[in-house]
Tab-separated table of C-alpha atoms and ligand atoms in Angstrom:
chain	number	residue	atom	x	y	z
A	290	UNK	CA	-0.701	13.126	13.384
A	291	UNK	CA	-2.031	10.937	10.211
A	292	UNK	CA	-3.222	12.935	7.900
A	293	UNK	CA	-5.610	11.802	4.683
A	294	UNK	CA	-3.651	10.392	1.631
A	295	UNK	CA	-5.031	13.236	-0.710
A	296	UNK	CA	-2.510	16.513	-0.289
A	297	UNK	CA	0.486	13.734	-1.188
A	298	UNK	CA	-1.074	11.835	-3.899
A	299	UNK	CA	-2.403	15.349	-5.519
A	300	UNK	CA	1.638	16.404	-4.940
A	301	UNK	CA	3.007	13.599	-6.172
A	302	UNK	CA	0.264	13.198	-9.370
A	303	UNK	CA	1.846	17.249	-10.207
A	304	UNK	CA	5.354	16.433	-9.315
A	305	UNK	CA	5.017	13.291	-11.458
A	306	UNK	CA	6.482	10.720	-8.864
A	307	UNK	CA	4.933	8.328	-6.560
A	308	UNK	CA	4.282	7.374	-2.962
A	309	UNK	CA	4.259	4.179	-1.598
A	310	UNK	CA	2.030	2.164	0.356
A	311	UNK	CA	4.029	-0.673	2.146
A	312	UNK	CA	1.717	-3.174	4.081
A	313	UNK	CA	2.417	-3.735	7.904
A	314	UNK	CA	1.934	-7.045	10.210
A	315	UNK	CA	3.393	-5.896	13.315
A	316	UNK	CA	5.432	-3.309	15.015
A	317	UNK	CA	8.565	-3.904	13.458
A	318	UNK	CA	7.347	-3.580	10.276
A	319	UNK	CA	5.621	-0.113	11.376
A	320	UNK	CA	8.757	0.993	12.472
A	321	UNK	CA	11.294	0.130	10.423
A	322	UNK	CA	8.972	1.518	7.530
A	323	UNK	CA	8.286	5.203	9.655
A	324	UNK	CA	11.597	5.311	10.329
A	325	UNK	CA	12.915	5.092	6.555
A	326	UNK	CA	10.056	7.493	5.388
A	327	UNK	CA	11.706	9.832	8.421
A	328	UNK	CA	14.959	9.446	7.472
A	329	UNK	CA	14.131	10.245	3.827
A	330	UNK	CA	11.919	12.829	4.207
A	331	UNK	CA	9.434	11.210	2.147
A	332	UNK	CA	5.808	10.725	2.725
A	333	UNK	CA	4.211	7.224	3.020
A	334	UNK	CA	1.213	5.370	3.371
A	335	UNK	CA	0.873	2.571	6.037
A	336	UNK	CA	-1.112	-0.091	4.257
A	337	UNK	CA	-3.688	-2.413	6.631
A	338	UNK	CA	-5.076	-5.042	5.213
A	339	UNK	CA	-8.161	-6.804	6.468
A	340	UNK	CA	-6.205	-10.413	7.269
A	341	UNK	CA	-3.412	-8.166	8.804
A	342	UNK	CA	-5.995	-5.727	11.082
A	343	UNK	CA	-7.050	-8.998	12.798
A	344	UNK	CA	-4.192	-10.472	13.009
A	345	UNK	CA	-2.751	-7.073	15.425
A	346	UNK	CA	-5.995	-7.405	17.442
A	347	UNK	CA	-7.909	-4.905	15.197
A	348	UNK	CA	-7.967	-1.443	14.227
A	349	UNK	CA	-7.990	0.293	17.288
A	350	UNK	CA	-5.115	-1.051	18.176
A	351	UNK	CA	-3.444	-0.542	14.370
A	352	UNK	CA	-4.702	2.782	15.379
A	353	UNK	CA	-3.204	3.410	18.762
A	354	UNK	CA	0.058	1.718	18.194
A	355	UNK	CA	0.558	4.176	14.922
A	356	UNK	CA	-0.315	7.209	16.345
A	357	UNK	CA	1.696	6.266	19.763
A	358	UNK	CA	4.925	6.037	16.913
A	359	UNK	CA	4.219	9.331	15.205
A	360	UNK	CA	4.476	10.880	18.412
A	361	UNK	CA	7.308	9.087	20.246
A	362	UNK	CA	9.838	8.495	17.522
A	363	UNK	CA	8.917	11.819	16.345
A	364	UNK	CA	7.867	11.220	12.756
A	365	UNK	CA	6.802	14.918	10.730
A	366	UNK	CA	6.482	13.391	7.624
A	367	UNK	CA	2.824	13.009	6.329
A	368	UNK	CA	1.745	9.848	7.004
A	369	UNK	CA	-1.647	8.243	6.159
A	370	UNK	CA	-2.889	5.096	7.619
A	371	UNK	CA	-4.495	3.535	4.831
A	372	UNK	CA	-7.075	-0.307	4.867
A	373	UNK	CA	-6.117	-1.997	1.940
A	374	UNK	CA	-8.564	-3.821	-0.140
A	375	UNK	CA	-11.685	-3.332	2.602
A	376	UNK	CA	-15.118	-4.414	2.451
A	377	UNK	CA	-18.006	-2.250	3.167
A	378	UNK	CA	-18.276	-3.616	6.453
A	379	UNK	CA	-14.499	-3.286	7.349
A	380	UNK	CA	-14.244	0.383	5.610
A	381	UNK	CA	-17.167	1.122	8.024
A	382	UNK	CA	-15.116	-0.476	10.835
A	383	UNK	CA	-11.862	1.763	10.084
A	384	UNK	CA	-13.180	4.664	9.639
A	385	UNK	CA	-14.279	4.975	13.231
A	386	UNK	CA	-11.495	3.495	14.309
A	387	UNK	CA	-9.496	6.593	13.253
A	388	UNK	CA	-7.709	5.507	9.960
A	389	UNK	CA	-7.123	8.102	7.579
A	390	UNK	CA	-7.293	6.454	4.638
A	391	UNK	CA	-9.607	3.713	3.271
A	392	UNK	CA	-9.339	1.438	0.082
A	393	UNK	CA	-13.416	0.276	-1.070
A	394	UNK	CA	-12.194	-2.821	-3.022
A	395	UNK	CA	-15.492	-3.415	-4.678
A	396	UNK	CA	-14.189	-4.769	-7.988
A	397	UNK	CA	-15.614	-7.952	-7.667
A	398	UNK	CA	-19.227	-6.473	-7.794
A	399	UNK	CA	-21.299	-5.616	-11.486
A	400	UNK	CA	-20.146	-2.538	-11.386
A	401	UNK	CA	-23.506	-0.722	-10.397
A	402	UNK	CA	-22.935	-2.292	-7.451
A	403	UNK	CA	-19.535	-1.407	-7.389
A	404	UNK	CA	-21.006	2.545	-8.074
A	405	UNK	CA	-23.370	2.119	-5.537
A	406	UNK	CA	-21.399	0.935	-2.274
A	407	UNK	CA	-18.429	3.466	-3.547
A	408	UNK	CA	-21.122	6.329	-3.365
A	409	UNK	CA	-22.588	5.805	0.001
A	410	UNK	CA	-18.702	6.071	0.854
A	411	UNK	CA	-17.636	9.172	-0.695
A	412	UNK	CA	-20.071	11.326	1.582
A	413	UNK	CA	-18.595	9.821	4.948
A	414	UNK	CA	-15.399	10.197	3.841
A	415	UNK	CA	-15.683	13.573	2.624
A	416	UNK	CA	-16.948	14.909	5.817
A	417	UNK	CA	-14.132	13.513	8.211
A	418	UNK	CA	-11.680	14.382	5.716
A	419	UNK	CA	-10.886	10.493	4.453
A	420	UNK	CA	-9.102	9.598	1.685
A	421	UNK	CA	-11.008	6.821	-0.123
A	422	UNK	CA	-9.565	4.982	-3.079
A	423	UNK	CA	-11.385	2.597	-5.481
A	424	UNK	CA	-10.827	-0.166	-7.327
A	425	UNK	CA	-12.034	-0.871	-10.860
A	426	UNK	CA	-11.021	-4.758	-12.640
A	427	UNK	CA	-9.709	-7.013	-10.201
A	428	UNK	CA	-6.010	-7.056	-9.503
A	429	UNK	CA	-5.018	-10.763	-9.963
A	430	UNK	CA	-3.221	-13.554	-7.521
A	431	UNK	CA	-4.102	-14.229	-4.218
A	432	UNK	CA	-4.269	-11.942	-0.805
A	433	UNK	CA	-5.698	-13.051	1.991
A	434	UNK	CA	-7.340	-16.006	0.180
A	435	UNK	CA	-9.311	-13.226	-2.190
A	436	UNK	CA	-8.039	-14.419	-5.874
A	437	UNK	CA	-8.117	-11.746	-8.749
A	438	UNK	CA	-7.499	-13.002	-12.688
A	439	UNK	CA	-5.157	-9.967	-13.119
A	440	UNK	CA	-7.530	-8.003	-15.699
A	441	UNK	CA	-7.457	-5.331	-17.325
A	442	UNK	CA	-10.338	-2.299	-16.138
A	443	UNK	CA	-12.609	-0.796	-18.741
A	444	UNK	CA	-11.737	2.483	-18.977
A	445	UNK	CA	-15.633	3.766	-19.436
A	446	UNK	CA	-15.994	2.062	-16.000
A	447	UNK	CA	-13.189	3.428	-14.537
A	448	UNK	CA	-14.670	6.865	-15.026
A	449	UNK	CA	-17.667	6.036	-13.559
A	450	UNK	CA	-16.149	5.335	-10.476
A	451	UNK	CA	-13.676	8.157	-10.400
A	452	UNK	CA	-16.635	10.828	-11.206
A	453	UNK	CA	-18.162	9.998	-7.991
A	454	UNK	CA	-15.359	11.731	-6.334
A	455	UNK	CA	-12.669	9.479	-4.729
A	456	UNK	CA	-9.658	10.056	-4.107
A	457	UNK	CA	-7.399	8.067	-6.109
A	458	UNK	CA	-8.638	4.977	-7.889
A	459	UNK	CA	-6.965	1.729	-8.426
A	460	UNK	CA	-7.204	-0.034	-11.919
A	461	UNK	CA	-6.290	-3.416	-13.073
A	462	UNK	CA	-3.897	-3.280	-15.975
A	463	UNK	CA	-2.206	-6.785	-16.041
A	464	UNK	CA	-0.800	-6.579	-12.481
A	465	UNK	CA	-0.783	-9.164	-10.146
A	466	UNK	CA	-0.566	-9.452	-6.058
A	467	UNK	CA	2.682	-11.828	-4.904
A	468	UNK	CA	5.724	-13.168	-7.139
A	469	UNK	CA	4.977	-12.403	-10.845
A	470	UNK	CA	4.534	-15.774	-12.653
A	471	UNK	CA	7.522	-16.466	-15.010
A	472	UNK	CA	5.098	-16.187	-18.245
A	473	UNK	CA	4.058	-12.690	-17.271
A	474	UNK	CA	3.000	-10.176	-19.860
A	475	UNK	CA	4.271	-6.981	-18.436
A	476	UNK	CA	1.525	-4.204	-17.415
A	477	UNK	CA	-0.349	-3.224	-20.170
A	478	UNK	CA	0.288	0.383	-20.683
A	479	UNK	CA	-1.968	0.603	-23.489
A	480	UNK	CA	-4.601	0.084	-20.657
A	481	UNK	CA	-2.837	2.739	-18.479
A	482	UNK	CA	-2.848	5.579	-21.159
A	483	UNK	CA	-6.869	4.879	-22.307
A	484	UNK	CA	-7.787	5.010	-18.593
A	485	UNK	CA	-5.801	8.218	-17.875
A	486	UNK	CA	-6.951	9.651	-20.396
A	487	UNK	CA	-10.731	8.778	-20.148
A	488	UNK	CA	-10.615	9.504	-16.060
A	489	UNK	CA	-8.318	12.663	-16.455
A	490	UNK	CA	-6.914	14.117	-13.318
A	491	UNK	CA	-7.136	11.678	-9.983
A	492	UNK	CA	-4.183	9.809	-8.616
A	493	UNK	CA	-3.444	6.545	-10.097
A	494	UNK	CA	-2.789	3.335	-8.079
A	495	UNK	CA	-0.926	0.596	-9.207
A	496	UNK	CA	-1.068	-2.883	-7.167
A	497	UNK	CA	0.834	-5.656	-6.663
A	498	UNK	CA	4.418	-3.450	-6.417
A	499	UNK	CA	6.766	-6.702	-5.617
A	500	UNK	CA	8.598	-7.742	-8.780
A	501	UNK	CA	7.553	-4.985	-10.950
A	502	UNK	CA	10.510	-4.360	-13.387
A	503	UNK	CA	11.937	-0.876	-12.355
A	504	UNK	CA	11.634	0.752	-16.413
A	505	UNK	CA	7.834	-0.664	-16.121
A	506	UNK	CA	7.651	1.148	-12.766
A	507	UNK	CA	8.688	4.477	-14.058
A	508	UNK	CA	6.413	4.134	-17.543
A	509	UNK	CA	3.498	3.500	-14.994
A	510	UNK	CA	4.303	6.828	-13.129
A	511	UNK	CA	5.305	9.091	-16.119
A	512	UNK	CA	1.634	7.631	-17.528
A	513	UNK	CA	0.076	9.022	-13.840
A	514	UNK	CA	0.140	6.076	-11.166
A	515	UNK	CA	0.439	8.550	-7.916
A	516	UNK	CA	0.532	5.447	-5.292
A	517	UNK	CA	2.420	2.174	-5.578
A	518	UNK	CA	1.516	-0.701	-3.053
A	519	UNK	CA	3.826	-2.882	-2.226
A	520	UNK	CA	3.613	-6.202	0.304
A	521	UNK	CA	5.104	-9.066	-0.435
A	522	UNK	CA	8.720	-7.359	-1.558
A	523	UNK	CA	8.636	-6.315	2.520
A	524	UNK	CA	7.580	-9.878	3.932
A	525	UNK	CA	10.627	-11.592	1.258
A	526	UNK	CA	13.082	-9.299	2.878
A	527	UNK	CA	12.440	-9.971	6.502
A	528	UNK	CA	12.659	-13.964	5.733
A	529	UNK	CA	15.627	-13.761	4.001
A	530	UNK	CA	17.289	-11.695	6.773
A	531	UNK	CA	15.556	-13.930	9.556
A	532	UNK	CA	16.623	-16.860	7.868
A	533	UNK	CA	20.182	-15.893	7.070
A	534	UNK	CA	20.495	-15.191	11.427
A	535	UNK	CA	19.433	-18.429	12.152
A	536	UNK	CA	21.065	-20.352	9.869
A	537	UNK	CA	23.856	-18.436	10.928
A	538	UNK	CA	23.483	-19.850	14.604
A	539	UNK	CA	23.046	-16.574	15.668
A	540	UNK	CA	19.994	-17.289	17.689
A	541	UNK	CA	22.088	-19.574	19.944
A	542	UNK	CA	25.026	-16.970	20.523
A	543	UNK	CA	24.429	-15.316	23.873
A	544	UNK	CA	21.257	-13.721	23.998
A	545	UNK	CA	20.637	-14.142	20.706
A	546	UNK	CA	17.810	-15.547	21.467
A	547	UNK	CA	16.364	-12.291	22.430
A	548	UNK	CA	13.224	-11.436	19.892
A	549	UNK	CA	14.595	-8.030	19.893
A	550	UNK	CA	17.729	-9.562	18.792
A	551	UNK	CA	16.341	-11.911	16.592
A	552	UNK	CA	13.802	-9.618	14.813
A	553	UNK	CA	16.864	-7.035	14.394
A	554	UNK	CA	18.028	-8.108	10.836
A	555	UNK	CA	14.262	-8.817	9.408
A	556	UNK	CA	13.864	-5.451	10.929
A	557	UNK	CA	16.501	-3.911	8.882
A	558	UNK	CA	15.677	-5.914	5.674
A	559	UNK	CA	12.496	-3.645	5.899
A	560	UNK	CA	14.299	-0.673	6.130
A	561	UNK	CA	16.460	-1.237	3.252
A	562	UNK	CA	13.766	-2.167	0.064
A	563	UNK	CA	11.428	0.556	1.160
A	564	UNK	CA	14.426	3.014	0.803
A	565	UNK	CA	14.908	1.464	-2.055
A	566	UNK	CA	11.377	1.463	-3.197
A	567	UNK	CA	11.418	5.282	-2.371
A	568	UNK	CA	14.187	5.917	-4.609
A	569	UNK	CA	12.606	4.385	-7.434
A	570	UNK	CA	9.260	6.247	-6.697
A	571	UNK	CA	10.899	9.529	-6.482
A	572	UNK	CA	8.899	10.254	-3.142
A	573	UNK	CA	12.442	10.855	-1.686
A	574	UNK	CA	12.534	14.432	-0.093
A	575	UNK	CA	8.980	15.247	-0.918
A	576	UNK	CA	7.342	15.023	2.548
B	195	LIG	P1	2.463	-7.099	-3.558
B	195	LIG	O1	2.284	-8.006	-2.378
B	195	LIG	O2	2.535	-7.827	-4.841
B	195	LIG	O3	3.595	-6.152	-3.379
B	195	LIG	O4	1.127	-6.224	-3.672
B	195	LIG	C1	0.776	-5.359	-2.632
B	195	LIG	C2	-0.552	-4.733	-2.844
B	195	LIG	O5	-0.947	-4.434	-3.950
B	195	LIG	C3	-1.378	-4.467	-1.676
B	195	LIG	O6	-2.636	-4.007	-2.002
């Protein structure tokens, strides 16, 4: 059963580790990534974002197919199903699609709008038992054709937002969606401290995962990020792997041909960074 994102990220904000969210496009990438939490006995967050929902026909049928895993490869670790960076409209359209979890990204409103559209959220939320994270100073580089400058949140804002009772809220401190740029500054943890500090105790989130040094991870988590998204990492692993088979000439051994052949190695690309990523988070044996 999926279950709201706020008993784990409350957990993990007290145990002081992390849980990832790792985005999914299709059902090997929800498998191989239930699977790993499984095997790890870790808790995870299935991340849906609204380029991704269309492209597997919508969320009833994220929905269906993710609950139809839970129960048939028998996953019992928590498991929240989670739209990433939604719009009112699309937040609307998950939560009666049965998604656990929802992500308001209204960062790219003045921030009374920002208030606003977050508040007439909370209540709906609250009531079915939702998780609903914020986002406060827009996370930079490019997803699904939405480009953020990578700043950093104002921490006076960032309480604002977190006072009107989400669950965890998501703040820009330097980090970017995609590849980090060569020139990067690093997260700015000077940022991190003055908004923990100002928003006190909600979970943390910190975007953009892929590429993040793994001392700058842990700073960010001893400092109180609770959830760590990551995307792009996943998708970089399956091409290599898919790449590596058909260069190979695997695809044109016997059946190799066979997508469930062919997807095999992408499959268990997957499976291997979000272990890894699980190890670094310290969400390893905390389901
Ligand atoms: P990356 O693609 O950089 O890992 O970022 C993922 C993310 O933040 C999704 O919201």
């Amino acid at each position: 059963m999926l279950v709201s994102a706020k008993e784990m990220l409350n957990k993990a904000m007290e145990g002081h580790y992390a849980v990832g969210q790792f985005n999914i496009n299709n059902l090997e990438w929800t498998k191989a990534i239930l699977l790993t939490a499984q095997e790890n006995n870790s808790p995870v967050i299935l991340g849906v974002s609204e380029g991704a929902g269309k492209y597997m026909c919508g969320y009833k049928t994220i929905v269906g197919m993710v609950n139809g895993m839970i129960e048939e490869l028998n996953i019992t670790v928590p498991v929240a199903l989670h739209l990433d960076h939604g719009s009112f409209e699309g937040a609307k359209k998950c939560i009666n699609a049965g998604f656990s979890s929802i992500m308001f990204d209204g960062s790219h409103y003045p921030i009374e709008e920002n208030i606003e559209k977050t508040k007439a959220l909370v209540n709906a939320c609250d009531v079915l038992g939702i998780s609903l994270e914020a986002e406060v100073g827009s996370i930079g580089g490019e997803e699904d054709g939405v480009i953020g400058m990578g700043e950093c949140a104002d921490p006076n804002e960032c309480k604002m937002i977190a006072d009107l009772g989400v669950t965890m809220l998501a703040a820009g401190i330097g980090n970017i969606h995609g590849k980090y740029p060569e020139n990067w500054a690093g997260l700015s943890f000077e940022t991190l401290e003055a908004i923990k500090n100002t928003v006190g105790d909600i979970p943390l989130v910190l975007h953009g995962g892929t590429g993040i040094p793994a001392d700058m991870i842990k700073k960010a988590i001893s400092l109180g990020v609770s959830k760590i998204n990551v995307n792009t990492e996943c998708q970089l692993y399956f091409q290599e792997a898919t790449r590596k088979y058909i260069e190979e000439g695997k695809d044109l051994q016997g059946k190799g041909f066979d997508p469930r052949k062919l997807l095999a190695p992408g499959f268990e690309a997957i499976k291997t960074i979000v272990k890894e990523k699980m190890e670094l988070f310290g969400s390893i044996d905390k389901a």
